mmCIF file of C-alpha atoms in Angstrom:
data_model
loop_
_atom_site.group_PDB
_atom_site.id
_atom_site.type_symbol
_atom_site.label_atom_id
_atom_site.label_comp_id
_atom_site.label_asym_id
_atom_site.label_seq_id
_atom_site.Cartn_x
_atom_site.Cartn_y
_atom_site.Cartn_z
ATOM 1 C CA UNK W 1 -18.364 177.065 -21.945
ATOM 2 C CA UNK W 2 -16.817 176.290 -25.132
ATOM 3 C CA UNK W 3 -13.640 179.246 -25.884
ATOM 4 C CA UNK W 4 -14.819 180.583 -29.153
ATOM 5 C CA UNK W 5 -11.543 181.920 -30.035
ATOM 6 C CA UNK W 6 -8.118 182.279 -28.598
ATOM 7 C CA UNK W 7 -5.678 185.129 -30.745
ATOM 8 C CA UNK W 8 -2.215 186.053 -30.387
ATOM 9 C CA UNK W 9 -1.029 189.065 -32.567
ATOM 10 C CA UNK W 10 1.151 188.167 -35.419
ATOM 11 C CA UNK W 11 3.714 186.330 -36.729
ATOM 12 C CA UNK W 12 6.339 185.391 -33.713
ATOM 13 C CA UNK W 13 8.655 182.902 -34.681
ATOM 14 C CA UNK W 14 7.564 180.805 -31.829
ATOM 15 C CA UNK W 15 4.170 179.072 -31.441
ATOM 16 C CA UNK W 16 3.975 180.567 -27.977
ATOM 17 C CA UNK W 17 0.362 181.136 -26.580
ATOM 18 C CA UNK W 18 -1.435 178.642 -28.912
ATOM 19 C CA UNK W 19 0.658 175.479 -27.866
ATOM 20 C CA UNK W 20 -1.510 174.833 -24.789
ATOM 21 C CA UNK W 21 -4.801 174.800 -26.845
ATOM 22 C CA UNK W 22 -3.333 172.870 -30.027
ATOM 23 C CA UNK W 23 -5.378 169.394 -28.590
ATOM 24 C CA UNK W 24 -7.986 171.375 -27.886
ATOM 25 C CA UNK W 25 -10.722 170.576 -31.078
ATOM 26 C CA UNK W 26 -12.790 173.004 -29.730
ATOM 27 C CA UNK W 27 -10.998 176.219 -29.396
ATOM 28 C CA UNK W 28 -11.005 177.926 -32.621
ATOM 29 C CA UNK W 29 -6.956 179.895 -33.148
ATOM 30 C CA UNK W 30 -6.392 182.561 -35.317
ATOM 31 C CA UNK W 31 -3.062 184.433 -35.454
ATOM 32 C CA UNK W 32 -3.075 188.135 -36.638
ATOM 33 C CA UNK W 33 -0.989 189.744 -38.859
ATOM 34 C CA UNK W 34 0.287 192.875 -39.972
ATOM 35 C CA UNK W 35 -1.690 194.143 -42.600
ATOM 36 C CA UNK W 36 0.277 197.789 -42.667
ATOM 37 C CA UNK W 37 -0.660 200.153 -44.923
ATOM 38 C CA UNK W 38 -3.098 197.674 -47.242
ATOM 39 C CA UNK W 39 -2.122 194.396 -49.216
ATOM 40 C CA UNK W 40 -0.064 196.379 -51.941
ATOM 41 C CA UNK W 41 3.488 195.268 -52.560
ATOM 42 C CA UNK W 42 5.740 196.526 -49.789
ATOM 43 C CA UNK W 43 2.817 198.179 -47.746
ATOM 44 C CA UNK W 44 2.260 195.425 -44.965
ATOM 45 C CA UNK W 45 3.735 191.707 -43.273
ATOM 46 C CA UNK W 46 1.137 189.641 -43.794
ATOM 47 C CA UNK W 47 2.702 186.595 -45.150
ATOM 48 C CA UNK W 48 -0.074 184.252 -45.719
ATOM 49 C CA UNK W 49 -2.312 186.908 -47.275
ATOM 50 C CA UNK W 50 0.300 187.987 -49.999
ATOM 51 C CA UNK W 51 3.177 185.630 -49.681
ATOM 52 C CA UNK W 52 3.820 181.971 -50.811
ATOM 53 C CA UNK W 53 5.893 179.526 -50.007
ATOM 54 C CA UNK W 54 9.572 179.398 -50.078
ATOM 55 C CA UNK W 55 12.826 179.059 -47.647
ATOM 56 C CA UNK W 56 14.478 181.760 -46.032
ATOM 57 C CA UNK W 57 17.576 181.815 -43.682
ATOM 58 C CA UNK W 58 16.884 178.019 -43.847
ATOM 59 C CA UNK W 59 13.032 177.748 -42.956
ATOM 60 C CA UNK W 60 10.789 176.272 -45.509
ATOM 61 C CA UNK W 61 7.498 178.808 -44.614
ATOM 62 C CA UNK W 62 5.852 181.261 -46.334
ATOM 63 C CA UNK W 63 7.299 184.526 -47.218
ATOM 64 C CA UNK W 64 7.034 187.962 -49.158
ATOM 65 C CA UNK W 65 8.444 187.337 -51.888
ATOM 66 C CA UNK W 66 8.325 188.781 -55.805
ATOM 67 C CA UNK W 67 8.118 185.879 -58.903
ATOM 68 C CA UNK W 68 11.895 185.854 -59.006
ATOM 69 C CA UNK W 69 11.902 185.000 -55.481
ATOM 70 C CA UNK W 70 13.465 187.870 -54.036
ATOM 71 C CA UNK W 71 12.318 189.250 -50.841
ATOM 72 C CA UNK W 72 9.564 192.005 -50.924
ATOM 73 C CA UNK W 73 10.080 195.066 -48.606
ATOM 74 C CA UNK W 74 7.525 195.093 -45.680
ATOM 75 C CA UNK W 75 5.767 197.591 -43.406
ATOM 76 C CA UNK W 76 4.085 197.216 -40.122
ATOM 77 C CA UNK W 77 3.167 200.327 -37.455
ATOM 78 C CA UNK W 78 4.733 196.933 -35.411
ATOM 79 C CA UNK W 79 8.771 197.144 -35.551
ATOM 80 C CA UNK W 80 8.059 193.258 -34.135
ATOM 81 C CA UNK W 81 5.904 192.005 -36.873
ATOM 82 C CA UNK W 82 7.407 194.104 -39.765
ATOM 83 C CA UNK W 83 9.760 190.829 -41.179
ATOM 84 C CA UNK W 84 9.073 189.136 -44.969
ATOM 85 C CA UNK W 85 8.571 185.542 -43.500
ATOM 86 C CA UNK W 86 6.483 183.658 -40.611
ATOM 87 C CA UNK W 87 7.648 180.917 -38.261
ATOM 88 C CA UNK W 88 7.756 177.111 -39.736
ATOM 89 C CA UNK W 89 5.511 176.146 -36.892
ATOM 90 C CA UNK W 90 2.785 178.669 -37.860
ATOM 91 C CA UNK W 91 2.875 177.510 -41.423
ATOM 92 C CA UNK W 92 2.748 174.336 -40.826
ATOM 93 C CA UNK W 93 -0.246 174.754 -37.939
ATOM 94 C CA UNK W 94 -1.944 176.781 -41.010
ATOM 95 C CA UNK W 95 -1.791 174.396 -43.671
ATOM 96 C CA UNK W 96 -3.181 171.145 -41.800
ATOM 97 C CA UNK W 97 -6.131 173.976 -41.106
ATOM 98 C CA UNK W 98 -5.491 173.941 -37.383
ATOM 99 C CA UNK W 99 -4.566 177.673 -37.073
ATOM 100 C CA UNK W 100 -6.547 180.190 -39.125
ATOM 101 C CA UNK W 101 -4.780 184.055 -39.411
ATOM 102 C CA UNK W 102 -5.962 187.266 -40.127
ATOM 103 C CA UNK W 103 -4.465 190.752 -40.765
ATOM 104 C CA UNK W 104 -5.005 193.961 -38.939
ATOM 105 C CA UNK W 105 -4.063 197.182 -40.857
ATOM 106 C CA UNK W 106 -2.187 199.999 -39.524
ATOM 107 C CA UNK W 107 -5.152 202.854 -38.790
ATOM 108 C CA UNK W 108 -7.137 200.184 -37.070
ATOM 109 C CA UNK W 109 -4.035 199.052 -34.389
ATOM 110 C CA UNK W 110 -3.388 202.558 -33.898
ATOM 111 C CA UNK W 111 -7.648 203.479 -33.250
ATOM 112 C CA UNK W 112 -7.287 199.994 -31.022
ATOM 113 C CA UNK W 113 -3.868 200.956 -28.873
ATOM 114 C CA UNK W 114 -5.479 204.592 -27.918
ATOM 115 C CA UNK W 115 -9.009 202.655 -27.304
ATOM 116 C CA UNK W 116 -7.320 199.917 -24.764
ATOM 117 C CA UNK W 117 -4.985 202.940 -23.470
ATOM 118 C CA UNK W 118 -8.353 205.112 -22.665
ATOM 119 C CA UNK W 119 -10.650 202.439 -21.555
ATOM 120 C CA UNK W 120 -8.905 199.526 -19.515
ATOM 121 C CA UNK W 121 -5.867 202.011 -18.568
ATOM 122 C CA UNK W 122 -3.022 199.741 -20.030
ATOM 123 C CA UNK W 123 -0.806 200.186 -23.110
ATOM 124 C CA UNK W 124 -0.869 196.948 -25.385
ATOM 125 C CA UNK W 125 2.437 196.180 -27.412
ATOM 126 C CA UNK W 126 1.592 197.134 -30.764
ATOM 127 C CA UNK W 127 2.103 193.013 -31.996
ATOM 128 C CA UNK W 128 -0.815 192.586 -29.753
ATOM 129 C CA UNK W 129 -2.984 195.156 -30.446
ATOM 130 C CA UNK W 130 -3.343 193.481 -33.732
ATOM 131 C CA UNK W 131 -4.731 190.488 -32.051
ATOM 132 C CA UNK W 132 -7.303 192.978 -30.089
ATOM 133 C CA UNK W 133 -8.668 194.563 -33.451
ATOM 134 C CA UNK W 134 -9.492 191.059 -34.908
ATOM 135 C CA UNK W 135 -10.783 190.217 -31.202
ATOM 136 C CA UNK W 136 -12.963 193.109 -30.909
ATOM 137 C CA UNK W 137 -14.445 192.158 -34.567
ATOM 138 C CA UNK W 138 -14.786 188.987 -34.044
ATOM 139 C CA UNK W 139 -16.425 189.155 -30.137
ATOM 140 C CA UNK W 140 -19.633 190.285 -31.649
ATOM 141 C CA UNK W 141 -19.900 187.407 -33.777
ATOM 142 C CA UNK W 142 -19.783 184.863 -30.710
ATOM 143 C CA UNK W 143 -22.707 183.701 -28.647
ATOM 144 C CA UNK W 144 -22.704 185.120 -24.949
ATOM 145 C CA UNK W 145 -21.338 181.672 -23.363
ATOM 146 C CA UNK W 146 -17.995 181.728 -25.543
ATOM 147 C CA UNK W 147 -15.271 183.446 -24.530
ATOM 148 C CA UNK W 148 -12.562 185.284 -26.360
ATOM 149 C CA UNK W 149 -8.477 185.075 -24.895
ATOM 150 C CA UNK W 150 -6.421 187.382 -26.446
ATOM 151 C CA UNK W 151 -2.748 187.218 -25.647
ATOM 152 C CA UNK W 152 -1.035 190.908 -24.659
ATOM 153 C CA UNK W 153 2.126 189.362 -25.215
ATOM 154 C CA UNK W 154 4.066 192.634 -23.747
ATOM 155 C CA UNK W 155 4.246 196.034 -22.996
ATOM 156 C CA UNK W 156 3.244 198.710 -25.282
ATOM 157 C CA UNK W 157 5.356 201.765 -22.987
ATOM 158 C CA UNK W 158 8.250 201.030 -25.789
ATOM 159 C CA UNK W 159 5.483 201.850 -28.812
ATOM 160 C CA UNK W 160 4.316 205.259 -27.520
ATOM 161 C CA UNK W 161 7.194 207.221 -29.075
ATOM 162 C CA UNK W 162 5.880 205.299 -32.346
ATOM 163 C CA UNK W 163 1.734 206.054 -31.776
ATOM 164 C CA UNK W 164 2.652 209.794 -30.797
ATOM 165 C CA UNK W 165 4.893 210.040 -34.169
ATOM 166 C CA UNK W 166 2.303 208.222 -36.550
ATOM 167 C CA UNK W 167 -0.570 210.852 -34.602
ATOM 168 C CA UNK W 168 1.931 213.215 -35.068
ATOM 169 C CA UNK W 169 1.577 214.030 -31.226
ATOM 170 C CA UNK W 170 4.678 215.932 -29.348
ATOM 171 C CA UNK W 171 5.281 213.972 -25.938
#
């Protein structure tokens, strides 16, 4: 069967878990980002929703930015994702249309870590439990012969001080 979608969460610098299926015309790739809060200035990372292009540290990608081009504060429930500027290689993968991205808000990583945690028994890294809330949207979309690969790109034992805090939960 045809993959119908492969996602990574968020903005690594590296290109990681999509390089394999770059040649691959029919697997559809969308990164996640980190939506925060909402879209408002300095309330999430999601650099191709509300950022443009422009070079930072040397990188010619897209970044946060404000119309003087100063970099915009960020937020992310992530500590891994919460940075004003994406990897070259994503933004270039983006703009010939190869690799699509999304955004996953804060209340829906944290409803998605505590749903994986209850159901399949594991603790997701919060990066990737942004790629499991577009995922789970998403799955229902695709016909019962496609499949859905979602990277869990780590371990999500070094978020739980973060989840109990933002639940404000006493461990």
């Amino acid at each position: 069967p045809d993959v119908g979608m492969a996602c990574v969460g968020g903005g690594s610098n590296a290109i990681g878990f999509f390089f394999d299926f770059l040649t691959e015309p029919g697997v559809r790739l969308v990164g996640v980002e980190a939506g925060g809060r909402g879209l408002g200035r300095g309330d999430h990372a999601a650099r191709f929703e509300g950022g443009r292009l422009g070079v930072l540290q040397g990188s010619k990608t897209y970044i946060l930015q404000n119309p003087d081009g100063q970099i915009e504060l960020t937020h992310s429930v992530s500590a891994g994702l919460d940075y004003a500027a994406i990897g070259p290689e994503h933004a270039y993968y983006r703009d010939q249309g190869r690799i699509e991205y999304a955004y996953a808000c804060d209340d829906e990583v944290i409803k998605t870590f505590q749903l994986v945690s209850r159901l399949e028994g594991i603790l997701p890294a919060l990066e990737s439990t942004h790629a499991l809330v577009h995922g789970l949207k998403r799955a229902s979309e695709l016909r019962k012969d496609q499949v859905v690969v979602i990277n869990l790109s780590g371990r999500g034992d070094k978020d739980v001080n973060q989840i109990a805090r933002m639940l404000n939960v006493a461990l």
